[in-house]
mmCIF file of C-alpha atoms and ligand atoms in Angstrom:
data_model
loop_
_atom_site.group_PDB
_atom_site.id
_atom_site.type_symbol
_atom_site.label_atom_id
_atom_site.label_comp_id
_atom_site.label_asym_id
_atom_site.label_seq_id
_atom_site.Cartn_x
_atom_site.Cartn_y
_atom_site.Cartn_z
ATOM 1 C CA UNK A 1 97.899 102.271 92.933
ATOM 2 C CA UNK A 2 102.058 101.407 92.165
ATOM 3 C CA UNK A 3 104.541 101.146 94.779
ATOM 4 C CA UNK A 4 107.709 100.700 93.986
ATOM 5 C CA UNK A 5 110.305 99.574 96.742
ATOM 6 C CA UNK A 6 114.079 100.564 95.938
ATOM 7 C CA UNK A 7 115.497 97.889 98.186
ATOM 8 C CA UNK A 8 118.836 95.621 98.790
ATOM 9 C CA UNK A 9 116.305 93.181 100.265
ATOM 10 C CA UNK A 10 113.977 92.776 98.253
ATOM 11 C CA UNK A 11 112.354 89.525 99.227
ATOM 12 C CA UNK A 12 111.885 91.250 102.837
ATOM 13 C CA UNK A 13 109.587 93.912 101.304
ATOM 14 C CA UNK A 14 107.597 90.902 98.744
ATOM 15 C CA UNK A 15 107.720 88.494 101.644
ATOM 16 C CA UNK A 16 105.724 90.636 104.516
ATOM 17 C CA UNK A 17 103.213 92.341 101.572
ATOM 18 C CA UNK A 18 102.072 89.273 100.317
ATOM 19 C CA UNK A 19 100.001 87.836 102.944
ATOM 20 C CA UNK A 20 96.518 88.805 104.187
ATOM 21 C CA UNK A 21 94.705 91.877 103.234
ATOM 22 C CA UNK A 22 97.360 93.838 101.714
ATOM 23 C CA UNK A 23 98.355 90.646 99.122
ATOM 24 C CA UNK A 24 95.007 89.686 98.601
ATOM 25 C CA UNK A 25 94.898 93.292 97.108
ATOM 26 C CA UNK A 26 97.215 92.601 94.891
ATOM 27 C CA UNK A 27 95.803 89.536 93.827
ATOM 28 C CA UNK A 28 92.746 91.255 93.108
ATOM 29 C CA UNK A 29 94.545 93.796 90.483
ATOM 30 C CA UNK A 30 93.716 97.264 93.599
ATOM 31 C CA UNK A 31 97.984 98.014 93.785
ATOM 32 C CA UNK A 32 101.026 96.487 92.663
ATOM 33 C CA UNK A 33 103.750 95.863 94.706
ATOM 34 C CA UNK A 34 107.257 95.760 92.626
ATOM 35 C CA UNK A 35 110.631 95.204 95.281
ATOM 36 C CA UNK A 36 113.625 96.609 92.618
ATOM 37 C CA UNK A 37 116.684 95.035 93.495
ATOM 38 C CA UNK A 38 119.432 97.848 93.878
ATOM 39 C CA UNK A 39 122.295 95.619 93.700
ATOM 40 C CA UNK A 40 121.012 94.639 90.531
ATOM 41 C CA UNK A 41 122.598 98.179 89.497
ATOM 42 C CA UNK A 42 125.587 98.164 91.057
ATOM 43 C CA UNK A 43 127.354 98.114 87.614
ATOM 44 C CA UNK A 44 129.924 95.417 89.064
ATOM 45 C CA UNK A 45 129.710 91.767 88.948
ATOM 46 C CA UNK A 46 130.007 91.846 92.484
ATOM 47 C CA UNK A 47 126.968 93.449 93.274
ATOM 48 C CA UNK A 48 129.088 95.677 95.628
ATOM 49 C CA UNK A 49 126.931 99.148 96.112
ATOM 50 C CA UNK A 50 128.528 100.346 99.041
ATOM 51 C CA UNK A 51 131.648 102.010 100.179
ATOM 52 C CA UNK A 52 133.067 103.531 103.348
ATOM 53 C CA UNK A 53 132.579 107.039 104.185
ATOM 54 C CA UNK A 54 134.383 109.981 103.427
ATOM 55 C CA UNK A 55 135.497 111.804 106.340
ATOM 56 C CA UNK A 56 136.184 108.915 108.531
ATOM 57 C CA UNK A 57 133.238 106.778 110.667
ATOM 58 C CA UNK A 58 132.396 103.514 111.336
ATOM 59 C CA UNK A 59 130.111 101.553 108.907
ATOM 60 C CA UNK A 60 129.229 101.375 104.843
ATOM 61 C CA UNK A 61 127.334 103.689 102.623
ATOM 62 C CA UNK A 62 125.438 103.302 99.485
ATOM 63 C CA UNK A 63 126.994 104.698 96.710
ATOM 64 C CA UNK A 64 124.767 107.222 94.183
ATOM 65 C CA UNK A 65 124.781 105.622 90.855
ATOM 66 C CA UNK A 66 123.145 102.321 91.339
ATOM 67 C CA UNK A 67 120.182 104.036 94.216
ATOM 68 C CA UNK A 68 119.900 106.440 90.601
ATOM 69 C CA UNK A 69 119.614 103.909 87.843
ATOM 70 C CA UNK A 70 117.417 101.665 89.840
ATOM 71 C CA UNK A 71 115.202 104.576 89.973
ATOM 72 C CA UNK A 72 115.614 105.705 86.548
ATOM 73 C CA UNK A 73 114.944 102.362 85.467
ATOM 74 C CA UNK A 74 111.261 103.051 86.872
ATOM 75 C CA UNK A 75 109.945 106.121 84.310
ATOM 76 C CA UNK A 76 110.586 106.890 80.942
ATOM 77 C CA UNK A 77 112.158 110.276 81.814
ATOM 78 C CA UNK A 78 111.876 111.381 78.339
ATOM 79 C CA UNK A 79 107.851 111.197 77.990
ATOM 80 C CA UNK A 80 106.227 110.457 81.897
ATOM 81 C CA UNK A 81 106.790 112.371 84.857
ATOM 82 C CA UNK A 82 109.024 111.663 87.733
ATOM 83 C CA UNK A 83 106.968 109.712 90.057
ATOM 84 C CA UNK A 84 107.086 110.792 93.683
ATOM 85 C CA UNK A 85 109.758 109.363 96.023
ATOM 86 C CA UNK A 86 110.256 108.954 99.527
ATOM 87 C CA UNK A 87 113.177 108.129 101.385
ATOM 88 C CA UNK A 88 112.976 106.392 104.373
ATOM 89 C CA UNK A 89 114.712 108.061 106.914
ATOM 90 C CA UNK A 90 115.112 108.586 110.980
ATOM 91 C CA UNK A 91 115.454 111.842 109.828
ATOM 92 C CA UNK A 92 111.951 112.492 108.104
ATOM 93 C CA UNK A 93 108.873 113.720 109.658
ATOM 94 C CA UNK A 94 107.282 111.470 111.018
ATOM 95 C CA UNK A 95 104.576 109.065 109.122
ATOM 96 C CA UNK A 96 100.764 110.079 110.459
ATOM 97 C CA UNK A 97 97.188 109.083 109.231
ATOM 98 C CA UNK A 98 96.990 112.367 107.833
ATOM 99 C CA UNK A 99 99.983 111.854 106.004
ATOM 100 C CA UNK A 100 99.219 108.601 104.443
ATOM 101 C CA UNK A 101 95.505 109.699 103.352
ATOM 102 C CA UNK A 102 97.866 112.457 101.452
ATOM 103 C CA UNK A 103 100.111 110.028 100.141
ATOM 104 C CA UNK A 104 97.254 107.702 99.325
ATOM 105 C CA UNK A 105 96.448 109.873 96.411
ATOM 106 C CA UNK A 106 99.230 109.316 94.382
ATOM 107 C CA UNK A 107 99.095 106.755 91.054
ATOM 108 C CA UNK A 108 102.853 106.027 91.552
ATOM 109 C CA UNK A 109 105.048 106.119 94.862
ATOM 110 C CA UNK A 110 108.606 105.056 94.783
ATOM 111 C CA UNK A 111 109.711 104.298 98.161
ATOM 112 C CA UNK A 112 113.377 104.165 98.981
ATOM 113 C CA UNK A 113 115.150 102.234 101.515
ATOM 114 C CA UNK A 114 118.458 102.841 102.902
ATOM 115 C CA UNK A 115 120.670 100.710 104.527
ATOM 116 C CA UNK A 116 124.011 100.364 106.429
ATOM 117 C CA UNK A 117 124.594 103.892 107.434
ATOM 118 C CA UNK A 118 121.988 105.132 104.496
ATOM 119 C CA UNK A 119 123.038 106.655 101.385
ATOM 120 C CA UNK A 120 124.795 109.192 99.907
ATOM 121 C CA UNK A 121 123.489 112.682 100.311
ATOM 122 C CA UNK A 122 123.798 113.545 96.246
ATOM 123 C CA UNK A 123 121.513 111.296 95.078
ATOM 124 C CA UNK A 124 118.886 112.081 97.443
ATOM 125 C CA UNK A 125 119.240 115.672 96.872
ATOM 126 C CA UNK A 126 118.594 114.452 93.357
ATOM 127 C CA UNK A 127 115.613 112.178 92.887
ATOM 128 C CA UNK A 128 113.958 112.555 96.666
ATOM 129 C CA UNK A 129 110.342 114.645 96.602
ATOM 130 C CA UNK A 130 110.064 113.823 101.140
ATOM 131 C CA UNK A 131 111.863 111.672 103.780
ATOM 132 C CA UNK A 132 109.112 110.000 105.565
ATOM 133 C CA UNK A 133 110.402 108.208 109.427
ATOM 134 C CA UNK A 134 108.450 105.619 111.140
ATOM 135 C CA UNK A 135 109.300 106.832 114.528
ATOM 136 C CA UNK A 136 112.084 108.117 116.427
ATOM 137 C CA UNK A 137 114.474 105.906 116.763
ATOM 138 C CA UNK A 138 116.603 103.805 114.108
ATOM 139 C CA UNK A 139 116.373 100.024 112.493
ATOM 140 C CA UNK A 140 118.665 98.667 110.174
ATOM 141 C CA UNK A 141 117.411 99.744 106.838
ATOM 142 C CA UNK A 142 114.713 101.094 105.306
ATOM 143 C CA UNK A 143 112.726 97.896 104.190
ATOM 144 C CA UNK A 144 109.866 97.417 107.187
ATOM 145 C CA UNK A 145 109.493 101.061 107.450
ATOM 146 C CA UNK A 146 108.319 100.926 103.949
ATOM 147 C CA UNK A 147 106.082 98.324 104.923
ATOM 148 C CA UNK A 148 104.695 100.333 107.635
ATOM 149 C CA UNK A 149 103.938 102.972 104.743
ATOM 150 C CA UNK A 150 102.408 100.893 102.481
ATOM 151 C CA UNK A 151 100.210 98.587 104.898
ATOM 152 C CA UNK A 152 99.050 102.253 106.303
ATOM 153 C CA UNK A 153 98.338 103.818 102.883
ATOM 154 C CA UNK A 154 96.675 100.240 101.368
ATOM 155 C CA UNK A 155 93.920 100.478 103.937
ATOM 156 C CA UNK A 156 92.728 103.995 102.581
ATOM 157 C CA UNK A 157 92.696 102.542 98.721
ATOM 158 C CA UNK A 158 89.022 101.845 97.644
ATOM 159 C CA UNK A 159 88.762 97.561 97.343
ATOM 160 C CA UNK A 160 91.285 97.047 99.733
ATOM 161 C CA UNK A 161 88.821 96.888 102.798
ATOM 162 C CA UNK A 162 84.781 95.757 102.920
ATOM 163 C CA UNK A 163 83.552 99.188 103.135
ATOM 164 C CA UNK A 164 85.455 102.792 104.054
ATOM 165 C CA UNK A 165 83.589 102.499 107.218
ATOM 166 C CA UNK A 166 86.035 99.859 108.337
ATOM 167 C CA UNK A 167 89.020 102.686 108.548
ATOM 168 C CA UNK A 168 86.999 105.903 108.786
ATOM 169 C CA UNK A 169 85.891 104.858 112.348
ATOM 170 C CA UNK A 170 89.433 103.835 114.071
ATOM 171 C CA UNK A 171 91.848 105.406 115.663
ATOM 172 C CA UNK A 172 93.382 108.507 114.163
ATOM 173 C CA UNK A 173 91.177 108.984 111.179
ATOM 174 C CA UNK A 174 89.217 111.600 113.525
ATOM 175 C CA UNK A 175 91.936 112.905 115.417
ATOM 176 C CA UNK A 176 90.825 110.807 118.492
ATOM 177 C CA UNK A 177 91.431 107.191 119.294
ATOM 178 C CA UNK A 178 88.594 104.370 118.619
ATOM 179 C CA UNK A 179 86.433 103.549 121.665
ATOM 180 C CA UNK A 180 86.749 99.502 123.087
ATOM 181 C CA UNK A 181 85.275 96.556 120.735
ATOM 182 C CA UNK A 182 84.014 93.542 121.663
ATOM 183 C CA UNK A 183 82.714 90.217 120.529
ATOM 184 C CA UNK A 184 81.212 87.129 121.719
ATOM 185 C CA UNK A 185 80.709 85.335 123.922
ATOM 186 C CA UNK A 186 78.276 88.393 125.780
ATOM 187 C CA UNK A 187 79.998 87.501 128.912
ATOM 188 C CA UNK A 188 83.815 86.547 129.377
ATOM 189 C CA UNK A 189 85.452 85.953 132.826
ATOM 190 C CA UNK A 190 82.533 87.578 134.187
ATOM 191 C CA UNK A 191 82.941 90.271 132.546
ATOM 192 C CA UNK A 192 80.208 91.434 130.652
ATOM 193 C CA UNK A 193 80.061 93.324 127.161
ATOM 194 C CA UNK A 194 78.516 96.862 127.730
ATOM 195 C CA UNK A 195 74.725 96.700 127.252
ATOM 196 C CA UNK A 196 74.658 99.613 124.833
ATOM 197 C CA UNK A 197 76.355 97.403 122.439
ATOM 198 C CA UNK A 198 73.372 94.417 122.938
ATOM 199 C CA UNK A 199 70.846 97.259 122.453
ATOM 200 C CA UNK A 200 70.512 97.756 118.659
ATOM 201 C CA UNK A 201 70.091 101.311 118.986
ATOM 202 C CA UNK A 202 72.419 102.711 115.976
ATOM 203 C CA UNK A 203 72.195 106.459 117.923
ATOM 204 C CA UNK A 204 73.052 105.471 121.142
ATOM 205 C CA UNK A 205 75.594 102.878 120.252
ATOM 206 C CA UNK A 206 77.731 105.556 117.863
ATOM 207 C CA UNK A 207 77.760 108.209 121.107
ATOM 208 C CA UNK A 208 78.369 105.756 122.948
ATOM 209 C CA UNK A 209 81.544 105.171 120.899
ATOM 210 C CA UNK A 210 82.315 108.665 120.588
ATOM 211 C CA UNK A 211 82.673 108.863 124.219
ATOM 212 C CA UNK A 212 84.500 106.375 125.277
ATOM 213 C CA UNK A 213 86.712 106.639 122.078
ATOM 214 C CA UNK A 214 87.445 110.469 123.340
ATOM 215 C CA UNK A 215 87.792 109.283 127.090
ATOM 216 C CA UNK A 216 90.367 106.466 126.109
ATOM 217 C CA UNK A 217 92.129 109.248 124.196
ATOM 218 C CA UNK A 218 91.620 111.906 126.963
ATOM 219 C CA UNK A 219 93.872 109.377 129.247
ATOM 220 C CA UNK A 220 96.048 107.974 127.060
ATOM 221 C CA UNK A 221 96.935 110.569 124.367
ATOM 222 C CA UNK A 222 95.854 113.990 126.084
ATOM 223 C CA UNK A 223 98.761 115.675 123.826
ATOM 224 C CA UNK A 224 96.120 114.600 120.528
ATOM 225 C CA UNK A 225 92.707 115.242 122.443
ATOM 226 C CA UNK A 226 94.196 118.814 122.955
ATOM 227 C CA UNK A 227 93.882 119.489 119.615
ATOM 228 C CA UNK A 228 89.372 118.949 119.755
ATOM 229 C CA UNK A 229 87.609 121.290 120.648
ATOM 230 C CA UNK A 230 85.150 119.820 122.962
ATOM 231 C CA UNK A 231 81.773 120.703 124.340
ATOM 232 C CA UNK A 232 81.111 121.034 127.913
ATOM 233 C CA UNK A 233 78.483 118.208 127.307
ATOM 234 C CA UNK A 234 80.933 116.016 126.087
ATOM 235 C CA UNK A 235 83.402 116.655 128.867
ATOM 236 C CA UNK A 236 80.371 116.284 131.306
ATOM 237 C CA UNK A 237 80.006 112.543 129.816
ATOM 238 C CA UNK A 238 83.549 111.653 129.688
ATOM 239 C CA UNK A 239 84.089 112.717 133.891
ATOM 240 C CA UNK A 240 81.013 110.868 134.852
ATOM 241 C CA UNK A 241 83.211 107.927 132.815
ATOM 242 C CA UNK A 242 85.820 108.949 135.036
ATOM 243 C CA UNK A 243 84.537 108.671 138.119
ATOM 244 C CA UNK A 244 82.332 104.888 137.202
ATOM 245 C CA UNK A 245 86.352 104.015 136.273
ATOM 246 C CA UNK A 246 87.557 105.262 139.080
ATOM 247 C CA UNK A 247 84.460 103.378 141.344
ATOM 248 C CA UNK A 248 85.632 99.853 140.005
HETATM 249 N N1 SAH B 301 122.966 107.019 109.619
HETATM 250 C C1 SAH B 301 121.540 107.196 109.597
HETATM 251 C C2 SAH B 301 120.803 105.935 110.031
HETATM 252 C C3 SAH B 301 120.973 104.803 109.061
HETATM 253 S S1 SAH B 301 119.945 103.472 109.454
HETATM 254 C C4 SAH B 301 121.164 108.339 110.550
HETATM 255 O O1 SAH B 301 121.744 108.456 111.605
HETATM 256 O O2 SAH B 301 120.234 109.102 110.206
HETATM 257 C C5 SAH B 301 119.822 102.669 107.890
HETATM 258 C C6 SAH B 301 118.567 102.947 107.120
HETATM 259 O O3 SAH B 301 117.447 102.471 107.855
HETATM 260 C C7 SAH B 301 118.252 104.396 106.810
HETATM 261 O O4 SAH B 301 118.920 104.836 105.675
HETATM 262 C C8 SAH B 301 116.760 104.357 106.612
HETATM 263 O O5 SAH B 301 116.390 103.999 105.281
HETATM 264 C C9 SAH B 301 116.302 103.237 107.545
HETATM 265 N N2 SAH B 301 115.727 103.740 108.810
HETATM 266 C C10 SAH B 301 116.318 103.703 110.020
HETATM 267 N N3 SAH B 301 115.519 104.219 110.959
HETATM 268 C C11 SAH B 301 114.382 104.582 110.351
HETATM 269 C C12 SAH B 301 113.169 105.178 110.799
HETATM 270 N N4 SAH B 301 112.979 105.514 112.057
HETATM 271 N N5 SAH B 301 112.202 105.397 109.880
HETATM 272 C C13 SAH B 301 112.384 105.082 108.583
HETATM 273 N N6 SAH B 301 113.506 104.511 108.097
HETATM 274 C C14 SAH B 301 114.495 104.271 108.970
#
């Protein structure tokens, strides 16, 4: 899989993706990574991309043309499609796992970072398929959200972790949150690691995990749990949780 990062900073985007699991992917040949400089568009010898906003208020705005020949410079327009292109934007919906499985199954994304006060509204009318947000509030530019997007996606491409087991089972991928891990030593601070876990009974040890996954997601994310539709066995298990919690 290609990403493509339309960025004014681009060693920001190359810097945080090459390290650990997401640049040994890379290494290995499973995505590519390319940061496009827009600035190296701006048509000026100045590099200037920017200019202050029509209308009045504070702060800078990048200018259409070079945000559109950076990403024309990406496709031959005359004999490939236009690959798909998000904006980066506090005024997106807002990235989920569900979204970035979706996004996951594209060849090509071109992700686009604004910057200052962000960019002109014409070119994103233009070449913009979705404007993707990592949350609400707002950074500085676009660059670590884009990050966010493509650490989040990487994880679902086939190569990029041991086994699919390693992201099917966490948090989100079922709509609930992943139940407490552990490791050794078997006891820490006195406190010991649940004996389920020592048992090496597969069954019991994946309920187990659904239950306490569900009950950590039941009192921390009730909004998501909301959303299951759980049996009165299961809800029998996670109040008898409860009320052990509640005994401690
Ligand atoms: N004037 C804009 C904010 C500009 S912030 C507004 O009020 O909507 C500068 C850039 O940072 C944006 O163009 C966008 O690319 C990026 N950005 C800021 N907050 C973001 C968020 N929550 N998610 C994704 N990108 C964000």
């Amino acid at each position: 899989m290609k990403f493509s990062v339309l960025t004014l900073f681009p060693e920001q985007v190359k810097h945080f993706l090459s390290e650990s699991i997401i640049g040994r992917a890379e290494e290995k040949g499973i995505l590519s990574i390319d940061a496009v400089d827009i600035r190296d568009f701006s048509g000026n010898k100045y590099g200037k991309v920017d200019d202050t906003l029509f209308g009045g208020g504070t702060g800078m705005l990048m200018q259409c043309e070079p945000v559109y020949q950076a990403f024309s410079s990406l496709y031959d327009a005359g004999n490939e499609p236009k690959p798909h292109c998000i904006f980066m934007s506090p005024k997106g919906s807002v990235l989920t796992q569900e979204k970035a499985k979706e996004l996951s199954k594209y060849d090509h994304l071109v992700i686009l970072c604004g910057h200052y006060e962000g960019i002109d509204q014409r070119v994103l009318d233009e070449i913009v398929d979705e404007d993707l947000s990592i949350g609400d509030y707002v950074l500085t530019g676009g660059e670590v959200a884009a990050c966010v997007v493509i650490d989040c996606i990487s994880r679902m491409i086939e190569g990029v972790l041991p086994n699919s087991e390693a992201y099917e089972e966490e948090s989100h991928m079922q709509g609930y949150l992943e139940a407490p891990q552990y490791t050794k030593p078997n006891v820490w601070h006195d406190k010991r690691v649940p004996d389920v876990m020592l048992s090496g009974n597969h069954a019991k040890i994946k309920e187990w995990k659904r239950i306490h996954g569900l009950y950590d997601t039941w009192k921390r994310r009730p909004d998501m749990l909301s959303k299951l539709n759980l049996s009165p066995d299961t809800w029998k298990q996670m109040l008898l949780i409860d009320q052990e919690e509640n005994e401690k």
